[in-house]
Coordinates of C-alpha atoms and ligand atoms in Angstrom, one line a residue:
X1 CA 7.1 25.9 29.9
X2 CA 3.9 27.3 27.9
X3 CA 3.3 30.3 25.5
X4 CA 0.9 30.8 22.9
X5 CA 2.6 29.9 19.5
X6 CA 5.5 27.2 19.5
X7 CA 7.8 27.3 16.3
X8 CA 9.6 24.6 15.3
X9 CA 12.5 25.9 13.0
X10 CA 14.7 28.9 12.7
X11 CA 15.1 29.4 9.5
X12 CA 13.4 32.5 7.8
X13 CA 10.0 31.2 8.3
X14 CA 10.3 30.8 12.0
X15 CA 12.0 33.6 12.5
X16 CA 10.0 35.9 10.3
X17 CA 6.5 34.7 11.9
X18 CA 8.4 34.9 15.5
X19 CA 8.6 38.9 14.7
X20 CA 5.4 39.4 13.1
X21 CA 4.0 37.9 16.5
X22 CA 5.9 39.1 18.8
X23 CA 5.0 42.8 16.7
X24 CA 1.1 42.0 17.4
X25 CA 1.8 40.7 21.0
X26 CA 1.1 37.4 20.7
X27 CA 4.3 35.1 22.8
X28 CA 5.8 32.4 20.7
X29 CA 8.7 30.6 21.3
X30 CA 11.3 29.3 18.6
X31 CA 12.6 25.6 18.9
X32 CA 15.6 24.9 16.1
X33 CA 17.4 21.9 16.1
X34 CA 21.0 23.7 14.7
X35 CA 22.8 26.3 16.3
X36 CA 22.2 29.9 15.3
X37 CA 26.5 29.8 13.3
X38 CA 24.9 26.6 11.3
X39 CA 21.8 28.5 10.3
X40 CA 23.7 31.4 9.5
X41 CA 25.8 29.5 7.3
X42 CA 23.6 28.2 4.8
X43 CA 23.7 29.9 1.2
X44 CA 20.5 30.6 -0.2
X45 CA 19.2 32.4 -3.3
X46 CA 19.1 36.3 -3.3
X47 CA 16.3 37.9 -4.9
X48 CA 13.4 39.4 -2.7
X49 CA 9.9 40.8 -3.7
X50 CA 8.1 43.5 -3.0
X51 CA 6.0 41.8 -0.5
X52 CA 8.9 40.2 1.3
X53 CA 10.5 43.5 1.7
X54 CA 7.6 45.7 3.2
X55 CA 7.2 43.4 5.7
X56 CA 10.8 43.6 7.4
X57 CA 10.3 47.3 6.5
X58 CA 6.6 47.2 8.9
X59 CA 8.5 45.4 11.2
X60 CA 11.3 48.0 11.4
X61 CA 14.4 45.8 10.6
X62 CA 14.9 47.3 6.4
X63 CA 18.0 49.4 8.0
X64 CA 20.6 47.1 6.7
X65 CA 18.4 46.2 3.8
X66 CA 18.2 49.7 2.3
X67 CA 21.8 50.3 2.9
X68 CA 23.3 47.1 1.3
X69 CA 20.6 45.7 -1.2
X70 CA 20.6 46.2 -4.9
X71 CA 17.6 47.4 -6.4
X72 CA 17.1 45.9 -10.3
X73 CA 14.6 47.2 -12.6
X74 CA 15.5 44.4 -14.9
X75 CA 17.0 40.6 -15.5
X76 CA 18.3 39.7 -18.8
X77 CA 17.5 36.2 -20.9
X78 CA 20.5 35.3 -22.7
X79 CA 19.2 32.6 -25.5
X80 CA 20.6 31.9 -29.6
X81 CA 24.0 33.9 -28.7
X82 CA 22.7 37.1 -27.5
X83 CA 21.6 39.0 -24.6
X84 CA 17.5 40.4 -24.3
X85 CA 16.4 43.1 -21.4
X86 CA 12.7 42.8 -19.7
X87 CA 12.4 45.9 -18.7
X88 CA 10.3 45.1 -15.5
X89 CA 10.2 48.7 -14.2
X90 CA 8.5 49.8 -17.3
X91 CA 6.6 46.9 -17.8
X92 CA 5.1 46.6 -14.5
X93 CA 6.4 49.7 -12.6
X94 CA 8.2 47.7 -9.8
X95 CA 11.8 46.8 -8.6
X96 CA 13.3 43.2 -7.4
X97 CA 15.6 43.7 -4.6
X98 CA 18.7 41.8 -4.5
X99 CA 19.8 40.7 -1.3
X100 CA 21.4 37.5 0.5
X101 CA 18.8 35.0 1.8
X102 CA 21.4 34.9 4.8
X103 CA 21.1 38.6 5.3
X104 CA 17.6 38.7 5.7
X105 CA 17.9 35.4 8.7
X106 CA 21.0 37.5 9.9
X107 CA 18.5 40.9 10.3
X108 CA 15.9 38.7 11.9
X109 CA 17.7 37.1 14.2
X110 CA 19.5 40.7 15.5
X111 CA 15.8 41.7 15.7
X112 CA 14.7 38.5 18.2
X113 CA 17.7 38.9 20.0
X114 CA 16.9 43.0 20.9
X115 CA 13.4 41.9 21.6
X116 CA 14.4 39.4 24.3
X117 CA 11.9 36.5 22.6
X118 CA 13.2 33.1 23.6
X119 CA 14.9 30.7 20.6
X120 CA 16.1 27.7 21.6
X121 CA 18.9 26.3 19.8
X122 CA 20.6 22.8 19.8
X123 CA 17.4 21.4 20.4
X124 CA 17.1 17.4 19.3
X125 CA 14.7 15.0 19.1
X126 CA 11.4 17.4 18.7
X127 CA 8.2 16.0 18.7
X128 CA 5.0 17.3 18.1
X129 CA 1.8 16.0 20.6
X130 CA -1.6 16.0 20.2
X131 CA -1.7 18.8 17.2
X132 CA -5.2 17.7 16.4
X133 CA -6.6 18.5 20.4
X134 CA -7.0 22.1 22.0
X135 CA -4.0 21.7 23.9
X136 CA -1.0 20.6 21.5
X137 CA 2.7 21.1 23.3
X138 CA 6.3 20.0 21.7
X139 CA 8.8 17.5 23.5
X140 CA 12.7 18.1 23.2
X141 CA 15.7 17.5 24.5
X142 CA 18.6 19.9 25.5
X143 CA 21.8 19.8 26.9
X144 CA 20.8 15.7 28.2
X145 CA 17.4 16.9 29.4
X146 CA 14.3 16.2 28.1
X147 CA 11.5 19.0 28.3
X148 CA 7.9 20.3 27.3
X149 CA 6.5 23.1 25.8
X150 CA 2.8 23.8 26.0
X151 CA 0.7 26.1 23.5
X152 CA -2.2 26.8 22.0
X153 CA -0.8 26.3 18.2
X154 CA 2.1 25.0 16.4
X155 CA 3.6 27.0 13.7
X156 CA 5.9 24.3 11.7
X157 CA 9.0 26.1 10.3
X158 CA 11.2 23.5 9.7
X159 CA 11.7 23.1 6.4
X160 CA 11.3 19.9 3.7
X161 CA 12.8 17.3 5.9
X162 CA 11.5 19.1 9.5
X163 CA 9.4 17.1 12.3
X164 CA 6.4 18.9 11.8
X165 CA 4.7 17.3 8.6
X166 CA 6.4 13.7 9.3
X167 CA 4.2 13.9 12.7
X168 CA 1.1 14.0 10.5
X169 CA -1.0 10.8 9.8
X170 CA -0.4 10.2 5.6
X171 CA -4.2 10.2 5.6
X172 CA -3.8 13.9 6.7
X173 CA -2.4 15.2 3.9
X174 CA -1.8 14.9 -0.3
X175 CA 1.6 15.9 -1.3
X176 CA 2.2 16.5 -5.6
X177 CA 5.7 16.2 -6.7
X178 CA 7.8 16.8 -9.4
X179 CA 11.4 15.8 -9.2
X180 CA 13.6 17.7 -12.3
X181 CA 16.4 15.2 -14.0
X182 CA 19.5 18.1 -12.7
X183 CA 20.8 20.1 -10.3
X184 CA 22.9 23.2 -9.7
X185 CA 25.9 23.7 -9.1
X186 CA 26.4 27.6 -7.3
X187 CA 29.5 29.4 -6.9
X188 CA 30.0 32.1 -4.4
X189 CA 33.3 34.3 -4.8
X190 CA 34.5 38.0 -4.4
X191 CA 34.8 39.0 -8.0
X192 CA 32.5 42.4 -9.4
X193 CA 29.5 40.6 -11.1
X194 CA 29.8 40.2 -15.1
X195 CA 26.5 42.4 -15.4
X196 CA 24.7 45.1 -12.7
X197 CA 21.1 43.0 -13.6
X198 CA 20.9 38.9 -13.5
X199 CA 21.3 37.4 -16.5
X200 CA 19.5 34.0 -17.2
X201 CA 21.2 31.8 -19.9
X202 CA 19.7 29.1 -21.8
X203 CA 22.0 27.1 -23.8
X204 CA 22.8 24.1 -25.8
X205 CA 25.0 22.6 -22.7
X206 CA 22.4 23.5 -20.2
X207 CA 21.5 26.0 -18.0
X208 CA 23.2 29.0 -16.7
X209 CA 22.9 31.7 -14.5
X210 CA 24.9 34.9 -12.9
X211 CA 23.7 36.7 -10.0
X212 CA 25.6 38.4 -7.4
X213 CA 25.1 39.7 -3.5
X214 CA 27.2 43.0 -3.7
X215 CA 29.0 44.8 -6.6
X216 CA 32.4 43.2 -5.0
X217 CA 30.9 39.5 -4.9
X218 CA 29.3 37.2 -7.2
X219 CA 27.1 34.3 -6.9
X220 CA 27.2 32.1 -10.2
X221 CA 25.2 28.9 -11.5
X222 CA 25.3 26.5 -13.7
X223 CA 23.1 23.3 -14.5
X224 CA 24.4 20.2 -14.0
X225 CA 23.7 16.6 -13.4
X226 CA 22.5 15.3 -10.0
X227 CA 24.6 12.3 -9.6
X228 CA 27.6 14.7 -10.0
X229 CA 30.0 15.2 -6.9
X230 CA 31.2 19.3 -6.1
X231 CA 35.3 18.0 -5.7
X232 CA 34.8 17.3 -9.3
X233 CA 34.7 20.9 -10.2
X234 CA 37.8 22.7 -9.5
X235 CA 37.1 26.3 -9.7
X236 CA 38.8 26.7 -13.1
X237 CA 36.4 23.8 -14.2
X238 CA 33.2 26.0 -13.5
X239 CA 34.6 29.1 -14.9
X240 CA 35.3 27.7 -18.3
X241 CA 31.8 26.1 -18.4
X242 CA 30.2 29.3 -16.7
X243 CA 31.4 31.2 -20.0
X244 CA 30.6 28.6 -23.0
X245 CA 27.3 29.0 -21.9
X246 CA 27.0 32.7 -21.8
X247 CA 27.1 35.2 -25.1
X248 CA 30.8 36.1 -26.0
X249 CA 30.8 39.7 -24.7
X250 CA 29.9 38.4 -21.3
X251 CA 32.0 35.4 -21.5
X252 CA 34.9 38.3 -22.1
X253 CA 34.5 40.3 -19.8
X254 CA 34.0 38.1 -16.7
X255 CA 36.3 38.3 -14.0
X256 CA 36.9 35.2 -12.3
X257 CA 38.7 34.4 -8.6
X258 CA 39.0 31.5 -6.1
X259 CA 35.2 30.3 -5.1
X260 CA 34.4 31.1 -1.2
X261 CA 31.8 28.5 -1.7
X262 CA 30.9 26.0 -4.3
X263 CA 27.8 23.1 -3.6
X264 CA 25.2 21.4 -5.8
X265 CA 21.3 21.5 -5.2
X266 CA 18.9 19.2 -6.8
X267 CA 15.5 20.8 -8.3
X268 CA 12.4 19.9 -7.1
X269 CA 8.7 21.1 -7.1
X270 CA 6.6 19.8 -4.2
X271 CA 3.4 21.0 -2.2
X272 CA 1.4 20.0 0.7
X273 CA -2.5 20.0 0.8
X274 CA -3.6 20.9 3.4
X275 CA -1.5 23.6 5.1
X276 CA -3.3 22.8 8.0
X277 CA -4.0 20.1 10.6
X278 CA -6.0 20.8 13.8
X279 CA -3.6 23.3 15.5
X280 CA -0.6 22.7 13.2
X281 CA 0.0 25.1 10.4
X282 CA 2.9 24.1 7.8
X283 CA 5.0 27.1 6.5
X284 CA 7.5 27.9 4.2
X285 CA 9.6 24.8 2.9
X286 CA 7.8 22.3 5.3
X287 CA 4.6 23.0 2.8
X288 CA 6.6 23.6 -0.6
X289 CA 9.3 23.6 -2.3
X290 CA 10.3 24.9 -5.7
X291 CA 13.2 25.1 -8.3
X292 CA 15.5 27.9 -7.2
X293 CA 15.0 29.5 -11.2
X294 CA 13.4 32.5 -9.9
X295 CA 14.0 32.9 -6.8
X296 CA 10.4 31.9 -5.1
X297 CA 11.4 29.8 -2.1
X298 CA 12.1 32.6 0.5
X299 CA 9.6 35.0 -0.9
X300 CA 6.4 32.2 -0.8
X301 CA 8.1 31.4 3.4
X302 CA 7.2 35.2 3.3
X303 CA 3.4 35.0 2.2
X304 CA 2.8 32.5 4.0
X305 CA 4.1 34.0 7.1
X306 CA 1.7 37.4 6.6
X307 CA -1.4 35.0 6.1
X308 CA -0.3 32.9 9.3
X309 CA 0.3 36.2 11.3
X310 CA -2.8 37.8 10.5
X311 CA -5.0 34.6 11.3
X312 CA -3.4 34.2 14.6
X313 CA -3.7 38.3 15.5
X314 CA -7.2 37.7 14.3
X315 CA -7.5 34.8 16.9
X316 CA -6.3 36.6 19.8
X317 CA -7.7 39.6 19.1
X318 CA -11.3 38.9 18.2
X319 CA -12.3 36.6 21.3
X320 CA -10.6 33.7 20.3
X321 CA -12.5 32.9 16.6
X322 CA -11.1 30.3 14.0
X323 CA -12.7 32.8 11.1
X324 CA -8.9 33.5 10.0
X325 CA -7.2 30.7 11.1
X326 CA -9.6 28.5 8.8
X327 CA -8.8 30.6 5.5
X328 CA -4.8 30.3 6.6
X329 CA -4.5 27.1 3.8
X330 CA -6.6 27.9 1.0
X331 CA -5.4 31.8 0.8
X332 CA -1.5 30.0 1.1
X333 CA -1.9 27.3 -1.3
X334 CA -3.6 29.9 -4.1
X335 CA -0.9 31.8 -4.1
X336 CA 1.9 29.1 -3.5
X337 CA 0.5 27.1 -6.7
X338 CA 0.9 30.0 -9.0
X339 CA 4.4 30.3 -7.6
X340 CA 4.9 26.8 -8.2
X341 CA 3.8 27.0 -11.8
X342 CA 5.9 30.4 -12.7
X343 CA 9.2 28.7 -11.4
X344 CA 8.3 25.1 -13.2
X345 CA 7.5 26.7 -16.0
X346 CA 11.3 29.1 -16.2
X347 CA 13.0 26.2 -15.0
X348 CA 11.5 24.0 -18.3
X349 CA 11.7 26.7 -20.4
X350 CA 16.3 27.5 -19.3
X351 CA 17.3 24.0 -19.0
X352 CA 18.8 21.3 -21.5
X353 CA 16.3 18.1 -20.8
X354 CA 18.2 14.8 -21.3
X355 CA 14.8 13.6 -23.6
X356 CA 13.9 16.7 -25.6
X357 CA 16.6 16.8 -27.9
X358 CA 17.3 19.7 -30.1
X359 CA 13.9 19.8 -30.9
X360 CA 13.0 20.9 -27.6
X361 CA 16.3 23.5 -27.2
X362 CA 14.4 25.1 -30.7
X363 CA 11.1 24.9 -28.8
X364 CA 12.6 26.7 -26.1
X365 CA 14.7 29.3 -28.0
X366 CA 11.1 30.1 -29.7
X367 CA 9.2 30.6 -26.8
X368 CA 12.0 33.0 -25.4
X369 CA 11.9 34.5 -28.5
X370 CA 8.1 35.3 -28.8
X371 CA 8.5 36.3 -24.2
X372 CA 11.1 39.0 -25.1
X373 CA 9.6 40.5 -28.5
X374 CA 5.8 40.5 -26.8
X375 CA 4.9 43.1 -24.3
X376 CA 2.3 41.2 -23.3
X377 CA 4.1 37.8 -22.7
X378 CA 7.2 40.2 -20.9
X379 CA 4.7 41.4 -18.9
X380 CA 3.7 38.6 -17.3
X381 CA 7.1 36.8 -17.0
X382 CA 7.8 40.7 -15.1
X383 CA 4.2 40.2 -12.8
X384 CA 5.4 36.8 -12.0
X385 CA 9.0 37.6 -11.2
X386 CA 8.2 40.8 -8.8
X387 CA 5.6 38.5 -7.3
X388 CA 2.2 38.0 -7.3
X389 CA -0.1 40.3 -4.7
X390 CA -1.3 39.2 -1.4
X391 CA -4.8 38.2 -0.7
X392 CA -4.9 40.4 2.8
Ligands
LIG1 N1 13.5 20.4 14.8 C1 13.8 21.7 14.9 N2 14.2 22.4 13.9 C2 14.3 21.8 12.7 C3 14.0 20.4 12.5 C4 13.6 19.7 13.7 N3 13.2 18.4 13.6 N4 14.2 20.1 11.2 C5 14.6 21.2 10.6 N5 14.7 22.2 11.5 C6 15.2 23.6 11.2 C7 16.3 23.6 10.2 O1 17.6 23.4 10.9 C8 16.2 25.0 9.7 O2 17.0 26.0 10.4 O3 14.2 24.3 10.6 C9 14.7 25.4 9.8 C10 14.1 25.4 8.4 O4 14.6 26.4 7.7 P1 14.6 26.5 6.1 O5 15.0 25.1 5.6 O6 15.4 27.6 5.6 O7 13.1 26.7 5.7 P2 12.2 28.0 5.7 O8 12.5 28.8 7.0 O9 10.8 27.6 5.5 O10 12.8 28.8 4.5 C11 12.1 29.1 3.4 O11 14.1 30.3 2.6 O12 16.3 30.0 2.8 C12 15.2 29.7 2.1 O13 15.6 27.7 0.8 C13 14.9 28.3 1.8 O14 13.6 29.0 0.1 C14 13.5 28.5 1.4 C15 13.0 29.5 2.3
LIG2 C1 20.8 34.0 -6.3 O1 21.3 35.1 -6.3 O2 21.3 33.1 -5.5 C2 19.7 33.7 -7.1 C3 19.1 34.7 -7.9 C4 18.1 34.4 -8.7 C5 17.6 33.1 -8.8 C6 18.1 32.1 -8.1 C7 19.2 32.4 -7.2 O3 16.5 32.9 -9.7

């Protein structure tokens, strides 16, 4: 088989650049190593920006989106005992839009389905081939049978532990790291949320968070440590801690239920420099990863999706140039670190740190302090959390 653009991973990413492409006509087809149900089932974060949003809107898929998302002018930072609005509507005149992570793969998957573009699922053993020659191509097998697929690039979609970055030499690539001494543990149940904006809690017993997906279901969070196993938490467990760590009013008039899910997650920061290698372009979590504490992940897939869309349009459509296609990494990784660095610095700023001490929890409660009482220091956090422009 052959087509222009093979993607390995169906997970936002892949299936985001798969409609962007197939919107410029440019054939790619998707290989994903789960079924579609599996992919579908994973619980991600919820918040989307501005940027991530226009672009299902330009690709004409914002029906459900516009129906069923909330919009938030503001997120609360719950520190000391009380509660503190950033107004990020006034602040910055822009909106967040609340809405499942699942929803948005959900929408794009309808979308590949109508448009009769060819995903593979169930695909195992994928390897990339020759990535660094004109003429890379992807091996797989399927249902017993091994096969090939020939292209002219490969996008690589497929996440932190995908195939497409552990083909790479190690001399290919630097990777920085920081791994965070936590995790979180998220619940997922159909109770009306505590508050119609997020709230963000820091507090003496750690980190705490409540979010929610509709006005009937909530998604809640709470730091906790990584060597900690889910069966330990019954549900009554979580609420009780959910609450210490949030001011009394909210603690009061929580409604709680039986979780629909419960799981823990382990916080990292990580990048990839390059983005590129020879026809391979890294996108999404198989370049990056960061803590979940503003919701980045998802919306940085999303930039680097639009800068990887355009250079390839640009490729096809201007007589085959690499003008584009050479920028793709350094207009990526410029906006990536500052993502990196706005969700490193919330995470260390919300959560208890087993070496800090209650000097740091004071250092912490004073920097929250100065962020809400400042306009200035407000407006950034709001710049940050709405998300940063793009570059094209
Ligand atoms: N071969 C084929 N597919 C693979 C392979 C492989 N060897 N390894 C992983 N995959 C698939 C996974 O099954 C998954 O469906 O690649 C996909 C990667 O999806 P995500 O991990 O969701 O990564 P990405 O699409 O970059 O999403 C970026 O969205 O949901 C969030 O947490 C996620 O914040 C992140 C963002
Ligand atoms: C979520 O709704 O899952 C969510 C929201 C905001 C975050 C992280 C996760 O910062």
């Amino acid at each position: 088989m052959k087509t222009q653009v093979a993607i390995i991973g169906a997970g936002p990413s892949g299936l985001l650049l798969g409609q962007r492409l197939h919107q410029a006509g440019i054939d790619a087809v998707i290989i994903e190593r789960k079924s579609a149900d599996y992919v579908l089932s994973r619980i991600r974060a919820g918040v989307l920006e501005r940027g991530t949003v226009a672009q299902l809107e330009q690709l004409g898929i914002a029906g459900r989106l516009h129906e069923q998302a909330l919009p938030h002018d503001g997120v609360e930072l719950s520190f000391a005992g009380a509660r503190h609005r950033i107004d990020i509507g006034t602040l910055v005149g822009k909106q967040v839009i609340v809405y499942g992570q699942t929803e948005v793969t959900r929408d794009l998957m309808e979308a590949r389905a109508a448009c009769g573009a060819l995903t593979i699922y169930e695909a195992d053993d994928v390897e990339l081939h020759d990535v660094d020659g004109a003429a890379p191509w992807v091996s797989y097998r399927k249902d017993g049978q091994s096969l090939r697929l020939d292209c002219d690039f490969i996008a690589g979609c497929d996440g932190f532990h995908g195939a497409s970055r552990a083909a790479l030499p190690a001399s290919a690539f630097k990777t920085y790291e920081k791994v965070y001494p936590f995790g979180w543990l998220g619940v997922l149940a159909d109770v009306p949320p505590v508050s119609h904006e997020l709230i963000y809690a820091n507090h003496e017993r750690g980190f705490a968070l409540c979010s929610m997906r509709s006005h009937t279901r909530s998604r809640y969070y709470i730091q906790c440590s990584v060597d900690e196993k889910v069966e330990a938490w019954s549900d009554d467990l979580f609420w009780e801690e959910l609450k210490r760590r949030l001011p009394q009013e909210a603690a009061e008039k929580m409604i709680t239920g039986p979780s629909i899910e419960k799981s823990i997650a382990p916080l990292r920061s990580f990048v990839v420099e390059p983005m590129r290698f020879g026809r391979l372009f890294l996108a999404g979590d198989a370049a990056h990863i960061v803590p979940p504490t503003g919701a980045k992940g998802l919306n940085l897939a999303a930039s680097d999706v639009h800068y990887l869309a355009h250079a390839l349009t640009d490729f096809y459509q201007q007589g085959r140039r690499f003008t584009e296609i050479d920028q793709y990494s350094a207009r990526c990784l410029r906006r990536v670190w500052k993502a990196v660095r706005f969700s490193w610095w919330f995470t260390t700023m919300m959560h208890r740190f087993p070496d800090t001490g209650d000097f740091g929890q004071r250092i912490q409660e004073a920097e929250l302090a100065y962020l809400v009482s400042s306009e200035h220091a407000s407006a950034a956090f709001a710049e940050n959390y709405v998300g940063l422009p793009y570059e094209v």
